[in-house]
Amino acid sequence: MLDGLDLIIRTLLILGALLLIARILGRRTLSELTFYDFVIGLIIGNIGSAVITETEFGMLQGLVSLVTATIWLLLIEMISLKFVAARKLIEAEPLMIMHKGKILDANLKKRYYNVNDLLEMLREQGIFDPDQVEVALIEPDGELSVLKKTEYEPPAAKDFNAFKQTTTPASHLAAKEIIIDGKIIEQGLAQSGLTREELTAQLNNKGITNMADVTVAMLTPEGELYVDRQKDSKDS
């Protein structure tokens, strides 16, 4: 058992060491951490807690472990900075998952995301119509970066002298999914006001005869039917 004074000394020393490590390694917000960063952080935290609470794990052993982990991280960072090939191996590259309003299904699956995940991330960025997206990338930290098509970008300050800003009221049915992965969402279909026959007709007008080919179909804020097919390529 640790007595009170020994526990206080161990805690203060480890907290000081962790503060020094944080200053050396730099700071990132939790949303910027990659999975590897997160795991290393857990390991360093576990080493610190073990030193504080376990008498079998001496202060010297703990400090050696913390220094070793810090040196390892610094080496990884230096290698990543110096060698592009190593950077690609250590850190995942941004992956394009949408191009010109089309979802790149194969790339989406590489990051273990499904269509609902993508639609949620788009809505978080205020995008309720996937057709407004020029390019969407999943960053190494899992965040979604989106470039809208030019016509959907908000006007810059210099544009206000030339154009009068207009607003289009968003439909209450915006982003209501009607088809997901080839299956009709009955609630979404009912709320859309479309019958199955009308939905089939609209799909046929877009050249889609098999509903199983549809990754997602949904209503846009303008009331239009947005459809994305399976196996879209970025060149299509």
C-alpha positions as YAML, in Angstrom:
chain: A
units: angstrom
residues:
- id: 1
  name: MET
  ca: [0.00, 0.00, 0.00]
- id: 2
  name: LEU
  ca: [1.11, 3.52, -0.74]
- id: 3
  name: ASP
  ca: [1.22, 5.98, 2.12]
- id: 4
  name: GLY
  ca: [-0.21, 9.45, 1.61]
- id: 5
  name: LEU
  ca: [3.10, 11.29, 1.14]
- id: 6
  name: ASP
  ca: [4.48, 8.71, -1.32]
- id: 7
  name: LEU
  ca: [1.26, 8.87, -3.33]
- id: 8
  name: ILE
  ca: [1.39, 12.67, -3.47]
- id: 9
  name: ILE
  ca: [5.03, 12.66, -4.61]
- id: 10
  name: ARG
  ca: [4.41, 10.03, -7.29]
- id: 11
  name: THR
  ca: [1.33, 11.88, -8.57]
- id: 12
  name: LEU
  ca: [3.10, 15.23, -8.79]
- id: 13
  name: LEU
  ca: [6.14, 13.76, -10.54]
- id: 14
  name: ILE
  ca: [4.08, 11.86, -13.10]
- id: 15
  name: LEU
  ca: [1.80, 14.84, -13.78]
- id: 16
  name: GLY
  ca: [4.91, 16.99, -14.31]
- id: 17
  name: ALA
  ca: [6.38, 14.38, -16.67]
- id: 18
  name: LEU
  ca: [3.11, 14.15, -18.63]
- id: 19
  name: LEU
  ca: [2.94, 17.95, -18.90]
- id: 20
  name: LEU
  ca: [6.50, 18.00, -20.26]
- id: 21
  name: ILE
  ca: [5.65, 15.25, -22.77]
- id: 22
  name: ALA
  ca: [2.56, 17.17, -23.90]
- id: 23
  name: ARG
  ca: [4.66, 20.28, -24.49]
- id: 24
  name: ILE
  ca: [7.27, 18.30, -26.43]
- id: 25
  name: LEU
  ca: [4.76, 16.47, -28.63]
- id: 26
  name: GLY
  ca: [2.50, 19.45, -29.20]
- id: 27
  name: ARG
  ca: [-1.23, 19.59, -28.74]
- id: 28
  name: ARG
  ca: [-4.12, 18.44, -30.87]
- id: 29
  name: THR
  ca: [-7.82, 18.54, -30.17]
- id: 30
  name: LEU
  ca: [-9.56, 15.18, -29.77]
- id: 31
  name: SER
  ca: [-11.24, 15.62, -33.16]
- id: 32
  name: GLU
  ca: [-7.81, 15.84, -34.83]
- id: 33
  name: LEU
  ca: [-6.40, 12.65, -33.31]
- id: 34
  name: THR
  ca: [-5.88, 9.65, -35.55]
- id: 35
  name: PHE
  ca: [-6.62, 6.21, -34.14]
- id: 36
  name: TYR
  ca: [-2.87, 5.65, -33.67]
- id: 37
  name: ASP
  ca: [-2.53, 8.93, -31.72]
- id: 38
  name: PHE
  ca: [-5.45, 7.90, -29.54]
- id: 39
  name: VAL
  ca: [-3.98, 4.47, -28.74]
- id: 40
  name: ILE
  ca: [-0.54, 5.94, -27.92]
- id: 41
  name: GLY
  ca: [-2.22, 8.49, -25.65]
- id: 42
  name: LEU
  ca: [-4.01, 5.68, -23.80]
- id: 43
  name: ILE
  ca: [-0.74, 3.79, -23.39]
- id: 44
  name: ILE
  ca: [1.08, 6.82, -21.97]
- id: 45
  name: GLY
  ca: [-1.84, 7.49, -19.64]
- id: 46
  name: ASN
  ca: [-1.84, 3.87, -18.44]
- id: 47
  name: ILE
  ca: [1.90, 4.06, -17.74]
- id: 48
  name: GLY
  ca: [1.36, 7.18, -15.67]
- id: 49
  name: SER
  ca: [-1.53, 5.68, -13.70]
- id: 50
  name: ALA
  ca: [0.46, 2.47, -13.09]
- id: 51
  name: VAL
  ca: [3.36, 4.44, -11.62]
- id: 52
  name: ILE
  ca: [1.01, 6.33, -9.29]
- id: 53
  name: THR
  ca: [-1.06, 3.40, -8.02]
- id: 54
  name: GLU
  ca: [1.16, 0.31, -8.23]
- id: 55
  name: THR
  ca: [4.10, -0.02, -5.83]
- id: 56
  name: GLU
  ca: [5.63, -2.81, -7.96]
- id: 57
  name: PHE
  ca: [6.03, -0.34, -10.81]
- id: 58
  name: GLY
  ca: [8.81, 1.97, -9.65]
- id: 59
  name: MET
  ca: [9.23, 5.64, -10.49]
- id: 60
  name: LEU
  ca: [12.40, 4.97, -12.49]
- id: 61
  name: GLN
  ca: [10.69, 2.24, -14.52]
- id: 62
  name: GLY
  ca: [7.76, 4.54, -15.20]
- id: 63
  name: LEU
  ca: [9.91, 7.45, -16.29]
- id: 64
  name: VAL
  ca: [11.94, 5.16, -18.58]
- id: 65
  name: SER
  ca: [8.71, 3.90, -20.16]
- id: 66
  name: LEU
  ca: [7.39, 7.42, -20.66]
- id: 67
  name: VAL
  ca: [10.68, 8.63, -22.17]
- id: 68
  name: THR
  ca: [10.77, 5.58, -24.46]
- id: 69
  name: ALA
  ca: [7.20, 6.21, -25.67]
- id: 70
  name: THR
  ca: [7.98, 9.90, -26.23]
- id: 71
  name: ILE
  ca: [11.15, 9.16, -28.22]
- id: 72
  name: TRP
  ca: [9.22, 6.62, -30.31]
- id: 73
  name: LEU
  ca: [6.53, 9.19, -31.13]
- id: 74
  name: LEU
  ca: [9.11, 11.86, -31.99]
- id: 75
  name: LEU
  ca: [10.93, 9.44, -34.32]
- id: 76
  name: ILE
  ca: [7.65, 8.56, -36.06]
- id: 77
  name: GLU
  ca: [6.87, 12.28, -36.50]
- id: 78
  name: MET
  ca: [10.35, 13.02, -37.87]
- id: 79
  name: ILE
  ca: [10.20, 10.11, -40.31]
- id: 80
  name: SER
  ca: [6.74, 11.25, -41.46]
- id: 81
  name: LEU
  ca: [8.01, 14.78, -42.02]
- id: 82
  name: LYS
  ca: [11.10, 13.70, -43.97]
- id: 83
  name: PHE
  ca: [9.84, 10.82, -46.12]
- id: 84
  name: VAL
  ca: [6.62, 11.03, -48.12]
- id: 85
  name: ALA
  ca: [6.48, 7.24, -48.61]
- id: 86
  name: ALA
  ca: [6.71, 6.68, -44.87]
- id: 87
  name: ARG
  ca: [4.05, 9.33, -44.28]
- id: 88
  name: LYS
  ca: [1.65, 7.48, -46.55]
- id: 89
  name: LEU
  ca: [2.39, 4.24, -44.73]
- id: 90
  name: ILE
  ca: [2.08, 5.66, -41.21]
- id: 91
  name: GLU
  ca: [-0.82, 8.04, -41.79]
- id: 92
  name: ALA
  ca: [-3.83, 7.26, -43.95]
- id: 93
  name: GLU
  ca: [-4.21, 9.51, -46.99]
- id: 94
  name: PRO
  ca: [-7.37, 11.55, -47.56]
- id: 95
  name: LEU
  ca: [-9.80, 9.38, -49.51]
- id: 96
  name: MET
  ca: [-12.29, 10.75, -52.04]
- id: 97
  name: ILE
  ca: [-15.78, 9.39, -51.37]
- id: 98
  name: MET
  ca: [-17.88, 11.77, -53.50]
- id: 99
  name: HIS
  ca: [-17.26, 13.34, -56.89]
- id: 100
  name: LYS
  ca: [-19.67, 15.65, -58.73]
- id: 101
  name: GLY
  ca: [-22.59, 14.62, -56.52]
- id: 102
  name: LYS
  ca: [-21.94, 10.89, -56.90]
- id: 103
  name: ILE
  ca: [-21.03, 8.61, -54.01]
- id: 104
  name: LEU
  ca: [-17.98, 6.43, -54.64]
- id: 105
  name: ASP
  ca: [-19.24, 3.30, -52.94]
- id: 106
  name: ALA
  ca: [-15.99, 1.30, -53.08]
- id: 107
  name: ASN
  ca: [-14.01, 4.11, -51.43]
- id: 108
  name: LEU
  ca: [-16.71, 4.62, -48.82]
- id: 109
  name: LYS
  ca: [-16.41, 0.97, -47.78]
- id: 110
  name: LYS
  ca: [-12.62, 1.27, -47.49]
- id: 111
  name: ARG
  ca: [-13.16, 3.51, -44.45]
- id: 112
  name: TYR
  ca: [-15.97, 1.28, -43.12]
- id: 113
  name: TYR
  ca: [-18.57, 4.02, -43.54]
- id: 114
  name: ASN
  ca: [-22.09, 3.40, -44.79]
- id: 115
  name: VAL
  ca: [-24.42, 5.74, -46.66]
- id: 116
  name: ASN
  ca: [-26.20, 6.85, -43.50]
- id: 117
  name: ASP
  ca: [-22.87, 7.86, -41.92]
- id: 118
  name: LEU
  ca: [-22.05, 9.95, -44.99]
- id: 119
  name: LEU
  ca: [-25.45, 11.65, -45.09]
- id: 120
  name: GLU
  ca: [-25.18, 12.49, -41.39]
- id: 121
  name: MET
  ca: [-21.73, 14.06, -41.86]
- id: 122
  name: LEU
  ca: [-23.03, 16.08, -44.82]
- id: 123
  name: ARG
  ca: [-25.97, 17.36, -42.76]
- id: 124
  name: GLU
  ca: [-23.56, 18.39, -40.00]
- id: 125
  name: GLN
  ca: [-21.96, 20.67, -42.58]
- id: 126
  name: GLY
  ca: [-25.34, 22.07, -43.62]
- id: 127
  name: ILE
  ca: [-25.58, 20.04, -46.84]
- id: 128
  name: PHE
  ca: [-28.97, 18.38, -47.30]
- id: 129
  name: ASP
  ca: [-28.62, 17.79, -51.02]
- id: 130
  name: PRO
  ca: [-25.67, 15.52, -51.95]
- id: 131
  name: ASP
  ca: [-25.87, 16.78, -55.53]
- id: 132
  name: GLN
  ca: [-24.40, 20.10, -54.30]
- id: 133
  name: VAL
  ca: [-21.07, 18.35, -53.56]
- id: 134
  name: GLU
  ca: [-18.21, 18.70, -56.03]
- id: 135
  name: VAL
  ca: [-15.72, 16.67, -53.97]
- id: 136
  name: ALA
  ca: [-15.90, 15.08, -50.52]
- id: 137
  name: LEU
  ca: [-12.87, 13.57, -48.79]
- id: 138
  name: ILE
  ca: [-12.49, 11.54, -45.61]
- id: 139
  name: GLU
  ca: [-9.42, 12.88, -43.80]
- id: 140
  name: PRO
  ca: [-6.97, 10.65, -41.86]
- id: 141
  name: ASP
  ca: [-8.67, 11.67, -38.59]
- id: 142
  name: GLY
  ca: [-12.07, 10.56, -39.92]
- id: 143
  name: GLU
  ca: [-13.43, 14.05, -40.52]
- id: 144
  name: LEU
  ca: [-15.27, 14.89, -43.75]
- id: 145
  name: SER
  ca: [-13.98, 17.73, -45.95]
- id: 146
  name: VAL
  ca: [-16.41, 19.00, -48.56]
- id: 147
  name: LEU
  ca: [-16.04, 21.29, -51.57]
- id: 148
  name: LYS
  ca: [-19.38, 22.39, -52.93]
- id: 149
  name: LYS
  ca: [-20.08, 22.94, -56.60]
- id: 150
  name: THR
  ca: [-19.44, 26.53, -57.64]
- id: 151
  name: GLU
  ca: [-23.11, 27.41, -58.02]
- id: 152
  name: TYR
  ca: [-23.81, 26.35, -54.43]
- id: 153
  name: GLU
  ca: [-20.93, 28.19, -52.79]
- id: 154
  name: PRO
  ca: [-22.00, 31.20, -50.70]
- id: 155
  name: PRO
  ca: [-21.20, 34.54, -52.36]
- id: 156
  name: ALA
  ca: [-18.02, 36.32, -51.28]
- id: 157
  name: ALA
  ca: [-18.12, 39.90, -50.06]
- id: 158
  name: LYS
  ca: [-17.04, 41.13, -53.49]
- id: 159
  name: ASP
  ca: [-20.07, 39.46, -55.05]
- id: 160
  name: PHE
  ca: [-22.64, 41.43, -53.10]
- id: 161
  name: ASN
  ca: [-22.15, 44.50, -55.29]
- id: 162
  name: ALA
  ca: [-22.89, 42.50, -58.42]
- id: 163
  name: PHE
  ca: [-25.56, 40.10, -57.24]
- id: 164
  name: LYS
  ca: [-28.54, 40.38, -54.99]
- id: 165
  name: GLN
  ca: [-28.62, 37.57, -52.48]
- id: 166
  name: THR
  ca: [-31.65, 35.29, -52.67]
- id: 167
  name: THR
  ca: [-32.73, 32.55, -50.33]
- id: 168
  name: THR
  ca: [-34.66, 29.37, -51.06]
- id: 169
  name: PRO
  ca: [-36.76, 28.07, -48.20]
- id: 170
  name: ALA
  ca: [-35.80, 24.52, -47.32]
- id: 171
  name: SER
  ca: [-38.49, 21.89, -47.57]
- id: 172
  name: HIS
  ca: [-39.50, 20.11, -44.37]
- id: 173
  name: LEU
  ca: [-38.84, 16.91, -46.31]
- id: 174
  name: ALA
  ca: [-35.21, 17.81, -46.97]
- id: 175
  name: ALA
  ca: [-32.80, 14.90, -46.57]
- id: 176
  name: LYS
  ca: [-35.65, 12.42, -46.17]
- id: 177
  name: GLU
  ca: [-34.23, 9.09, -47.35]
- id: 178
  name: ILE
  ca: [-36.53, 7.08, -49.60]
- id: 179
  name: ILE
  ca: [-34.13, 4.33, -50.70]
- id: 180
  name: ILE
  ca: [-31.02, 3.14, -48.86]
- id: 181
  name: ASP
  ca: [-28.82, 0.38, -50.33]
- id: 182
  name: GLY
  ca: [-31.49, -0.73, -52.77]
- id: 183
  name: LYS
  ca: [-34.28, -1.00, -50.17]
- id: 184
  name: ILE
  ca: [-37.26, 1.33, -49.89]
- id: 185
  name: ILE
  ca: [-37.61, 3.15, -46.56]
- id: 186
  name: GLU
  ca: [-41.37, 2.93, -46.10]
- id: 187
  name: GLN
  ca: [-41.60, 5.84, -43.66]
- id: 188
  name: GLY
  ca: [-39.59, 8.09, -45.96]
- id: 189
  name: LEU
  ca: [-41.68, 7.08, -48.96]
- id: 190
  name: ALA
  ca: [-44.91, 7.80, -47.10]
- id: 191
  name: GLN
  ca: [-43.70, 11.21, -45.93]
- id: 192
  name: SER
  ca: [-42.49, 12.11, -49.41]
- id: 193
  name: GLY
  ca: [-46.00, 11.85, -50.81]
- id: 194
  name: LEU
  ca: [-44.79, 9.60, -53.62]
- id: 195
  name: THR
  ca: [-46.37, 6.27, -54.46]
- id: 196
  name: ARG
  ca: [-44.22, 3.30, -55.41]
- id: 197
  name: GLU
  ca: [-45.36, 3.74, -59.01]
- id: 198
  name: GLU
  ca: [-44.36, 7.41, -59.03]
- id: 199
  name: LEU
  ca: [-41.01, 6.56, -57.47]
- id: 200
  name: THR
  ca: [-40.42, 3.84, -60.06]
- id: 201
  name: ALA
  ca: [-41.35, 6.25, -62.84]
- id: 202
  name: GLN
  ca: [-38.90, 8.89, -61.60]
- id: 203
  name: LEU
  ca: [-36.16, 6.26, -61.34]
- id: 204
  name: ASN
  ca: [-36.93, 5.11, -64.88]
- id: 205
  name: ASN
  ca: [-36.63, 8.70, -66.08]
- id: 206
  name: LYS
  ca: [-33.13, 8.69, -64.65]
- id: 207
  name: GLY
  ca: [-32.29, 5.47, -66.49]
- id: 208
  name: ILE
  ca: [-32.62, 3.21, -63.45]
- id: 209
  name: THR
  ca: [-34.72, 0.08, -63.95]
- id: 210
  name: ASN
  ca: [-33.47, -1.97, -61.00]
- id: 211
  name: MET
  ca: [-33.96, -0.49, -57.53]
- id: 212
  name: ALA
  ca: [-31.12, -2.65, -56.21]
- id: 213
  name: ASP
  ca: [-28.74, -0.43, -58.21]
- id: 214
  name: VAL
  ca: [-29.59, 2.58, -56.01]
- id: 215
  name: THR
  ca: [-27.27, 3.45, -53.14]
- id: 216
  name: VAL
  ca: [-29.44, 6.29, -51.86]
- id: 217
  name: ALA
  ca: [-32.49, 8.19, -53.09]
- id: 218
  name: MET
  ca: [-33.73, 11.20, -51.16]
- id: 219
  name: LEU
  ca: [-35.54, 14.50, -51.50]
- id: 220
  name: THR
  ca: [-33.49, 17.70, -51.78]
- id: 221
  name: PRO
  ca: [-34.52, 20.98, -50.11]
- id: 222
  name: GLU
  ca: [-35.96, 22.01, -53.49]
- id: 223
  name: GLY
  ca: [-38.20, 18.93, -53.56]
- id: 224
  name: GLU
  ca: [-36.19, 17.18, -56.28]
- id: 225
  name: LEU
  ca: [-35.34, 13.49, -56.14]
- id: 226
  name: TYR
  ca: [-31.60, 12.93, -55.66]
- id: 227
  name: VAL
  ca: [-30.42, 9.47, -56.71]
- id: 228
  name: ASP
  ca: [-27.00, 7.90, -56.41]
- id: 229
  name: ARG
  ca: [-26.28, 4.57, -58.08]
- id: 230
  name: GLN
  ca: [-24.07, 1.72, -56.95]
- id: 231
  name: LYS
  ca: [-20.56, 1.61, -58.41]
- id: 232
  name: ASP
  ca: [-20.35, 5.26, -59.48]
- id: 233
  name: SER
  ca: [-16.90, 6.17, -60.73]
- id: 234
  name: LYS
  ca: [-15.38, 9.60, -60.22]
- id: 235
  name: ASP
  ca: [-15.09, 10.00, -63.96]
- id: 236
  name: SER
  ca: [-18.80, 9.42, -64.59]
...
